[in-house]
PDB file of C-alpha atoms in Angstrom:
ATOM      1  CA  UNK A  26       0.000   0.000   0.000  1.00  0.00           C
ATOM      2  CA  UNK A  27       1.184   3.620  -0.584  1.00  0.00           C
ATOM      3  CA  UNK A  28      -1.466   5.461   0.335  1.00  0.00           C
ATOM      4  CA  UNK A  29      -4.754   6.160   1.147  1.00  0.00           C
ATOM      5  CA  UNK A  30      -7.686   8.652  -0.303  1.00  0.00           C
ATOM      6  CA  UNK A  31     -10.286  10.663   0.740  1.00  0.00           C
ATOM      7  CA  UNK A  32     -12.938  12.466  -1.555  1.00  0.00           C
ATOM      8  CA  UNK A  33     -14.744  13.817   1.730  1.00  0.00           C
ATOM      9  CA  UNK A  34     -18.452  14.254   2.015  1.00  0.00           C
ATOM     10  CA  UNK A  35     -20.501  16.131  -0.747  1.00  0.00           C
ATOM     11  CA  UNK A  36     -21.135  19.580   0.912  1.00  0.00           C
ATOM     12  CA  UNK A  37     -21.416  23.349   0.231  1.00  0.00           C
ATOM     13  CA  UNK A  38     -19.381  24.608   2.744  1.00  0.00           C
ATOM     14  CA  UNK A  39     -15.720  23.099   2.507  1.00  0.00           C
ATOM     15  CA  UNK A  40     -14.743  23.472   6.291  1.00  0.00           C
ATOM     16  CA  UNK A  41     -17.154  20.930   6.959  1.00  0.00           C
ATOM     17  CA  UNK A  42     -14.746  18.055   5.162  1.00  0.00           C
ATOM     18  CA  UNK A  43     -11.923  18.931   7.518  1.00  0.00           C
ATOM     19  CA  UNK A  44     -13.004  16.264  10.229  1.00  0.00           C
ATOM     20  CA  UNK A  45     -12.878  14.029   7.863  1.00  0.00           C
ATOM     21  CA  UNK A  46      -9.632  14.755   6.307  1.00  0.00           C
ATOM     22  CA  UNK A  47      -8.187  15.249   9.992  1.00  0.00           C
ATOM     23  CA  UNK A  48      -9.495  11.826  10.701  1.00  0.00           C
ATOM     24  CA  UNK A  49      -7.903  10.230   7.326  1.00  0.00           C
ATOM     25  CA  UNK A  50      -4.383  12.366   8.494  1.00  0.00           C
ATOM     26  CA  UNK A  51      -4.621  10.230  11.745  1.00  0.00           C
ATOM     27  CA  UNK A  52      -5.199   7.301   9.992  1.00  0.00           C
ATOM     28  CA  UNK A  53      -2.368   7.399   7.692  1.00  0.00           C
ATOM     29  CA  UNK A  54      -0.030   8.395  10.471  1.00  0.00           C
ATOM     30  CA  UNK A  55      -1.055   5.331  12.216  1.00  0.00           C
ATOM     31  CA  UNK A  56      -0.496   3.139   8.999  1.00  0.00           C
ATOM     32  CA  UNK A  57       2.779   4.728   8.736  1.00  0.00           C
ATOM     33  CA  UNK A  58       4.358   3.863  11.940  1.00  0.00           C
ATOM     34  CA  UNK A  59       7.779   1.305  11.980  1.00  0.00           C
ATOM     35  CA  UNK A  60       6.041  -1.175  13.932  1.00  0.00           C
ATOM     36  CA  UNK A  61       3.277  -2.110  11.240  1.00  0.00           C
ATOM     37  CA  UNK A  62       4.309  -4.435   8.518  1.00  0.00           C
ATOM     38  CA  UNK A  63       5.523  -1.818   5.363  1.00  0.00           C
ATOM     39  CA  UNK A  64       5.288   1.013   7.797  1.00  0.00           C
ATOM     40  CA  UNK A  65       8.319   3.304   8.415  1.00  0.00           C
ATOM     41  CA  UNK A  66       7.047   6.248   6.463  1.00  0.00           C
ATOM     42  CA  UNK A  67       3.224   7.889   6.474  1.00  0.00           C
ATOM     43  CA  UNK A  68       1.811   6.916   3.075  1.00  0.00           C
ATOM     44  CA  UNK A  69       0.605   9.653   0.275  1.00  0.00           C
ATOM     45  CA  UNK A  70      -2.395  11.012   1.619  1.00  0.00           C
ATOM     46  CA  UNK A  71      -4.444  11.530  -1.291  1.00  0.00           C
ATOM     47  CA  UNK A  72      -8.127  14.062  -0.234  1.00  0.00           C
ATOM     48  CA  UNK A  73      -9.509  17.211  -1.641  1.00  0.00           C
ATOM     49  CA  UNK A  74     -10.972  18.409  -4.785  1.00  0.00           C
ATOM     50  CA  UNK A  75     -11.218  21.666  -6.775  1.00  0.00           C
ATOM     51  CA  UNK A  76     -13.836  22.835  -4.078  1.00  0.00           C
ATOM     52  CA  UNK A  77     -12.153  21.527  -0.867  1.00  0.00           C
ATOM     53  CA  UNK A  78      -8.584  21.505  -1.074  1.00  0.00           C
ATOM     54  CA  UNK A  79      -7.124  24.336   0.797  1.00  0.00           C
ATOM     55  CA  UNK A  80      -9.014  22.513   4.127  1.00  0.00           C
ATOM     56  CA  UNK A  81      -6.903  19.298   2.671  1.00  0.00           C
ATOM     57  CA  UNK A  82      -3.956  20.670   2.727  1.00  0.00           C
ATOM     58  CA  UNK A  83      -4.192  21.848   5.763  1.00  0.00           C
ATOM     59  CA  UNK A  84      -5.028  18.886   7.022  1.00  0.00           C
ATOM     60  CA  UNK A  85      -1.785  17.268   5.420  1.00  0.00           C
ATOM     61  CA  UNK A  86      -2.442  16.271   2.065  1.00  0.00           C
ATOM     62  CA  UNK A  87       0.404  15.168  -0.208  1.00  0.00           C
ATOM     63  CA  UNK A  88      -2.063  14.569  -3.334  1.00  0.00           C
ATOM     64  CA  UNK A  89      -4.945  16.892  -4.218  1.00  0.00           C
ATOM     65  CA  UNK A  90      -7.400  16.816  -7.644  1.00  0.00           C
ATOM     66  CA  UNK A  91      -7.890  20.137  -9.207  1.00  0.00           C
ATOM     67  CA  UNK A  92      -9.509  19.097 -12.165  1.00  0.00           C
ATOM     68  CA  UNK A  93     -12.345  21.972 -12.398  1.00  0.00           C
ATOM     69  CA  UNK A  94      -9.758  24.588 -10.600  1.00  0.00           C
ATOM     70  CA  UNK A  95      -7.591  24.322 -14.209  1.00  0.00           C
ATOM     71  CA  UNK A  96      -9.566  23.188 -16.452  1.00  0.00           C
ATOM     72  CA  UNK A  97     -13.490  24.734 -16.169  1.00  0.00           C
ATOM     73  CA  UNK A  98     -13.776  27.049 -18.758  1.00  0.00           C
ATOM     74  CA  UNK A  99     -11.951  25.644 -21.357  1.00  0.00           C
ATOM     75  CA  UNK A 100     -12.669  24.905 -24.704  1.00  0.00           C
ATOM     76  CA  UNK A 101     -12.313  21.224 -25.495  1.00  0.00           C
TER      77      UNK A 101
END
């Protein structure tokens, strides 16, 4: 495993993903630690999306998917 991913809950108001990405953060921290088998660094931590992902990286994100941020708009 070399990560894990988090699309957080479909909302309005992007603040209300971070428990969910602060949970995920835990998680991954926990996954990452030398005594579990594979562990010895925290995996990718792969959460937000074009409308949530200053909360994610705030939360700790190493991965985030901006497809609307850079590409709505654009002719095809």
């Amino acid at each position: 495993m070399s990560g894990v991913d988090d699309h957080g809950p479909l909302t309005d108001d992007p603040r209300n993903s971070r428990d969910t990405f602060d949970r995920l953060r835990h998680l991954s921290l926990e996954l990452g630690r030398p005594d579990r088998a594979g562990g010895s660094l925290p995996p990718e931590l792969s959460m937000g999306m074009s409308n949530d992902f200053e909360i994610a990286i705030e939360a700790g994100a190493t991965i985030i998917r901006l497809g609307r941020t850079l590409f709505e708009g654009l002719d095809a």
